[in-house]
């Protein structure tokens, strides 16, 4: 019976599971978004959210505590420099998990886990609409210039044949 067992073991021993979560957390902090299985994403969320909360207080003690979890100097410096400033006013819920369907090879449920304050896709909807409008205008202008070139060629051919 599994009464009171709240940790998803992910089919791994303790040391392997901690190494996996440490590597996933470093990848999430450095890249701001990663694709993984749904079970790993849920386990990563419980692992990385307390680390981000500790990073709000930029002291030597908190840096050492975070380094004990991550063991990666680049990830720790990125966490304290980039991430902590953006999430300073947020009280929790620093990550978002979006299901992306099943993996073709083994039909495992896949998910995208990302840091909430670092998503350009969802926050800049107006920016993408203006970019799409700019693309439409350039296509139309190209079509107009192309039409002029073809008429010039035909008029030039008529003069050559008349000679």
Short mmCIF file of C-alpha atoms in Angstrom, two decimals:
data_model
loop_
_atom_site.label_atom_id
_atom_site.label_comp_id
_atom_site.label_asym_id
_atom_site.label_seq_id
_atom_site.Cartn_x
_atom_site.Cartn_y
_atom_site.Cartn_z
CA UNK A 1 0.00 0.00 0.00
CA UNK A 2 1.18 3.51 -0.77
CA UNK A 3 -0.45 5.43 2.07
CA UNK A 4 1.19 8.80 2.68
CA UNK A 5 3.71 8.44 -0.15
CA UNK A 6 3.64 11.87 -1.75
CA UNK A 7 6.88 11.68 -3.76
CA UNK A 8 6.79 10.42 -7.33
CA UNK A 9 9.84 8.17 -7.54
CA UNK A 10 9.96 8.39 -11.35
CA UNK A 11 11.14 4.77 -11.50
CA UNK A 12 14.57 5.69 -10.15
CA UNK A 13 16.62 5.29 -6.98
CA UNK A 14 17.01 8.30 -4.70
CA UNK A 15 20.42 9.46 -5.93
CA UNK A 16 19.43 9.08 -9.59
CA UNK A 17 16.17 10.97 -8.99
CA UNK A 18 17.97 13.85 -7.25
CA UNK A 19 20.51 14.06 -10.08
CA UNK A 20 17.71 14.08 -12.66
CA UNK A 21 15.79 16.86 -10.89
CA UNK A 22 18.99 18.87 -10.40
CA UNK A 23 19.80 18.68 -14.12
CA UNK A 24 16.22 19.51 -15.13
CA UNK A 25 16.16 22.48 -12.72
CA UNK A 26 19.44 23.84 -14.14
CA UNK A 27 18.10 23.45 -17.69
CA UNK A 28 14.85 25.22 -16.76
CA UNK A 29 16.65 28.14 -15.10
CA UNK A 30 19.09 28.60 -17.98
CA UNK A 31 16.61 28.09 -20.86
CA UNK A 32 13.41 29.36 -19.16
CA UNK A 33 11.41 26.60 -20.91
CA UNK A 34 11.95 22.85 -21.38
CA UNK A 35 10.01 19.93 -22.84
CA UNK A 36 9.83 16.75 -20.77
CA UNK A 37 7.35 14.12 -19.65
CA UNK A 38 4.38 15.19 -17.57
CA UNK A 39 5.49 13.21 -14.50
CA UNK A 40 8.97 14.77 -14.60
CA UNK A 41 7.47 18.24 -15.07
CA UNK A 42 5.25 17.83 -12.02
CA UNK A 43 8.16 16.53 -9.94
CA UNK A 44 10.35 19.38 -11.18
CA UNK A 45 7.76 21.97 -10.17
CA UNK A 46 7.86 20.83 -6.54
CA UNK A 47 11.68 20.83 -6.68
CA UNK A 48 12.31 24.21 -8.30
CA UNK A 49 9.65 26.47 -6.73
CA UNK A 50 11.25 26.53 -3.24
CA UNK A 51 14.61 27.21 -4.90
CA UNK A 52 13.18 30.26 -6.69
CA UNK A 53 11.64 31.44 -3.42
CA UNK A 54 15.05 31.19 -1.73
CA UNK A 55 16.63 33.18 -4.56
CA UNK A 56 14.55 36.28 -3.76
CA UNK A 57 16.84 36.99 -0.80
CA UNK A 58 20.25 37.65 -2.34
CA UNK A 59 22.55 36.77 0.54
CA UNK A 60 25.55 34.51 0.84
CA UNK A 61 23.55 32.02 2.89
CA UNK A 62 20.73 31.77 0.34
CA UNK A 63 23.24 31.43 -2.52
CA UNK A 64 24.90 28.53 -0.70
CA UNK A 65 21.56 26.86 -0.02
CA UNK A 66 20.53 27.17 -3.67
CA UNK A 67 23.94 25.91 -4.80
CA UNK A 68 23.43 22.82 -2.62
CA UNK A 69 20.34 22.02 -4.73
CA UNK A 70 21.67 22.95 -8.19
CA UNK A 71 25.47 22.40 -8.02
CA UNK A 72 25.93 24.58 -11.12
CA UNK A 73 27.51 28.04 -10.80
CA UNK A 74 26.08 29.34 -14.09
CA UNK A 75 22.54 28.31 -13.14
CA UNK A 76 22.86 29.87 -9.67
CA UNK A 77 24.16 33.17 -11.05
CA UNK A 78 21.43 33.21 -13.73
CA UNK A 79 18.82 32.48 -11.07
CA UNK A 80 19.91 35.31 -8.79
CA UNK A 81 20.64 37.78 -11.61
CA UNK A 82 17.76 37.24 -14.06
CA UNK A 83 14.98 35.20 -12.51
CA UNK A 84 14.87 36.58 -8.95
CA UNK A 85 14.39 40.16 -10.14
CA UNK A 86 11.39 39.29 -12.28
CA UNK A 87 9.63 37.15 -9.67
CA UNK A 88 10.30 39.44 -6.72
CA UNK A 89 6.66 40.57 -6.41
CA UNK A 90 5.16 37.11 -7.05
CA UNK A 91 4.31 35.04 -3.96
CA UNK A 92 4.49 31.64 -5.63
CA UNK A 93 3.47 29.80 -8.76
CA UNK A 94 6.62 30.61 -10.69
CA UNK A 95 6.19 27.79 -13.21
CA UNK A 96 3.53 26.81 -15.72
CA UNK A 97 2.98 23.29 -17.09
CA UNK A 98 1.32 22.95 -20.49
CA UNK A 99 0.48 19.49 -21.84
CA UNK A 100 1.75 19.01 -25.39
CA UNK A 101 0.31 15.61 -26.30
CA UNK A 102 1.84 12.16 -26.44
CA UNK A 103 5.32 11.23 -27.63
CA UNK A 104 5.19 9.17 -30.83
CA UNK A 105 7.67 6.47 -29.76
CA UNK A 106 6.12 5.28 -26.51
CA UNK A 107 2.96 7.43 -26.16
CA UNK A 108 4.28 9.07 -22.98
CA UNK A 109 2.44 12.22 -21.94
CA UNK A 110 4.69 15.17 -22.77
CA UNK A 111 4.56 18.63 -21.26
CA UNK A 112 6.27 21.98 -21.51
CA UNK A 113 7.30 23.55 -18.21
CA UNK A 114 8.29 27.20 -18.26
CA UNK A 115 8.92 30.10 -15.93
CA UNK A 116 5.79 32.25 -15.91
CA UNK A 117 7.46 35.66 -16.16
CA UNK A 118 9.66 34.66 -19.11
CA UNK A 119 7.07 33.78 -21.74
CA UNK A 120 7.15 36.05 -24.78
CA UNK A 121 4.52 33.99 -26.62
CA UNK A 122 1.59 34.62 -24.29
CA UNK A 123 2.42 38.12 -23.05
CA UNK A 124 3.07 39.74 -26.46
CA UNK A 125 -0.09 38.82 -28.36
CA UNK A 126 -0.36 42.37 -29.72
CA UNK A 127 3.22 42.24 -30.97
CA UNK A 128 2.57 39.10 -32.98
CA UNK A 129 -0.54 40.62 -34.56
CA UNK A 130 1.41 43.66 -35.74
CA UNK A 131 4.17 41.43 -37.07
CA UNK A 132 1.58 39.46 -39.04
CA UNK A 133 0.14 42.70 -40.43
CA UNK A 134 3.61 43.85 -41.48
CA UNK A 135 4.15 40.57 -43.32
CA UNK A 136 0.89 41.06 -45.22
CA UNK A 137 1.88 44.53 -46.40
CA UNK A 138 5.25 43.35 -47.64
CA UNK A 139 3.67 40.55 -49.63
CA UNK A 140 1.28 42.95 -51.32
CA UNK A 141 4.04 45.39 -52.16
CA UNK A 142 6.12 42.59 -53.66
CA UNK A 143 3.22 41.46 -55.78
CA UNK A 144 2.70 44.99 -57.13
CA UNK A 145 6.35 45.42 -58.09
CA UNK A 146 6.35 42.02 -59.74
CA UNK A 147 3.35 42.99 -61.86
CA UNK A 148 5.08 46.15 -63.10
CA UNK A 149 8.15 44.20 -64.16
CA UNK A 150 6.12 41.82 -66.29
CA UNK A 151 4.36 44.67 -68.11
CA UNK A 152 7.69 46.33 -68.87
CA UNK A 153 9.02 43.10 -70.33
CA UNK A 154 6.05 42.66 -72.61
CA UNK A 155 6.20 46.24 -73.87
CA UNK A 156 9.95 45.84 -74.49
CA UNK A 157 9.35 42.67 -76.48
CA UNK A 158 6.78 44.44 -78.66
CA UNK A 159 9.26 47.17 -79.57
CA UNK A 160 11.95 44.61 -80.39
CA UNK A 161 9.62 42.67 -82.67
CA UNK A 162 8.54 45.87 -84.42
CA UNK A 163 12.13 46.66 -85.36
#
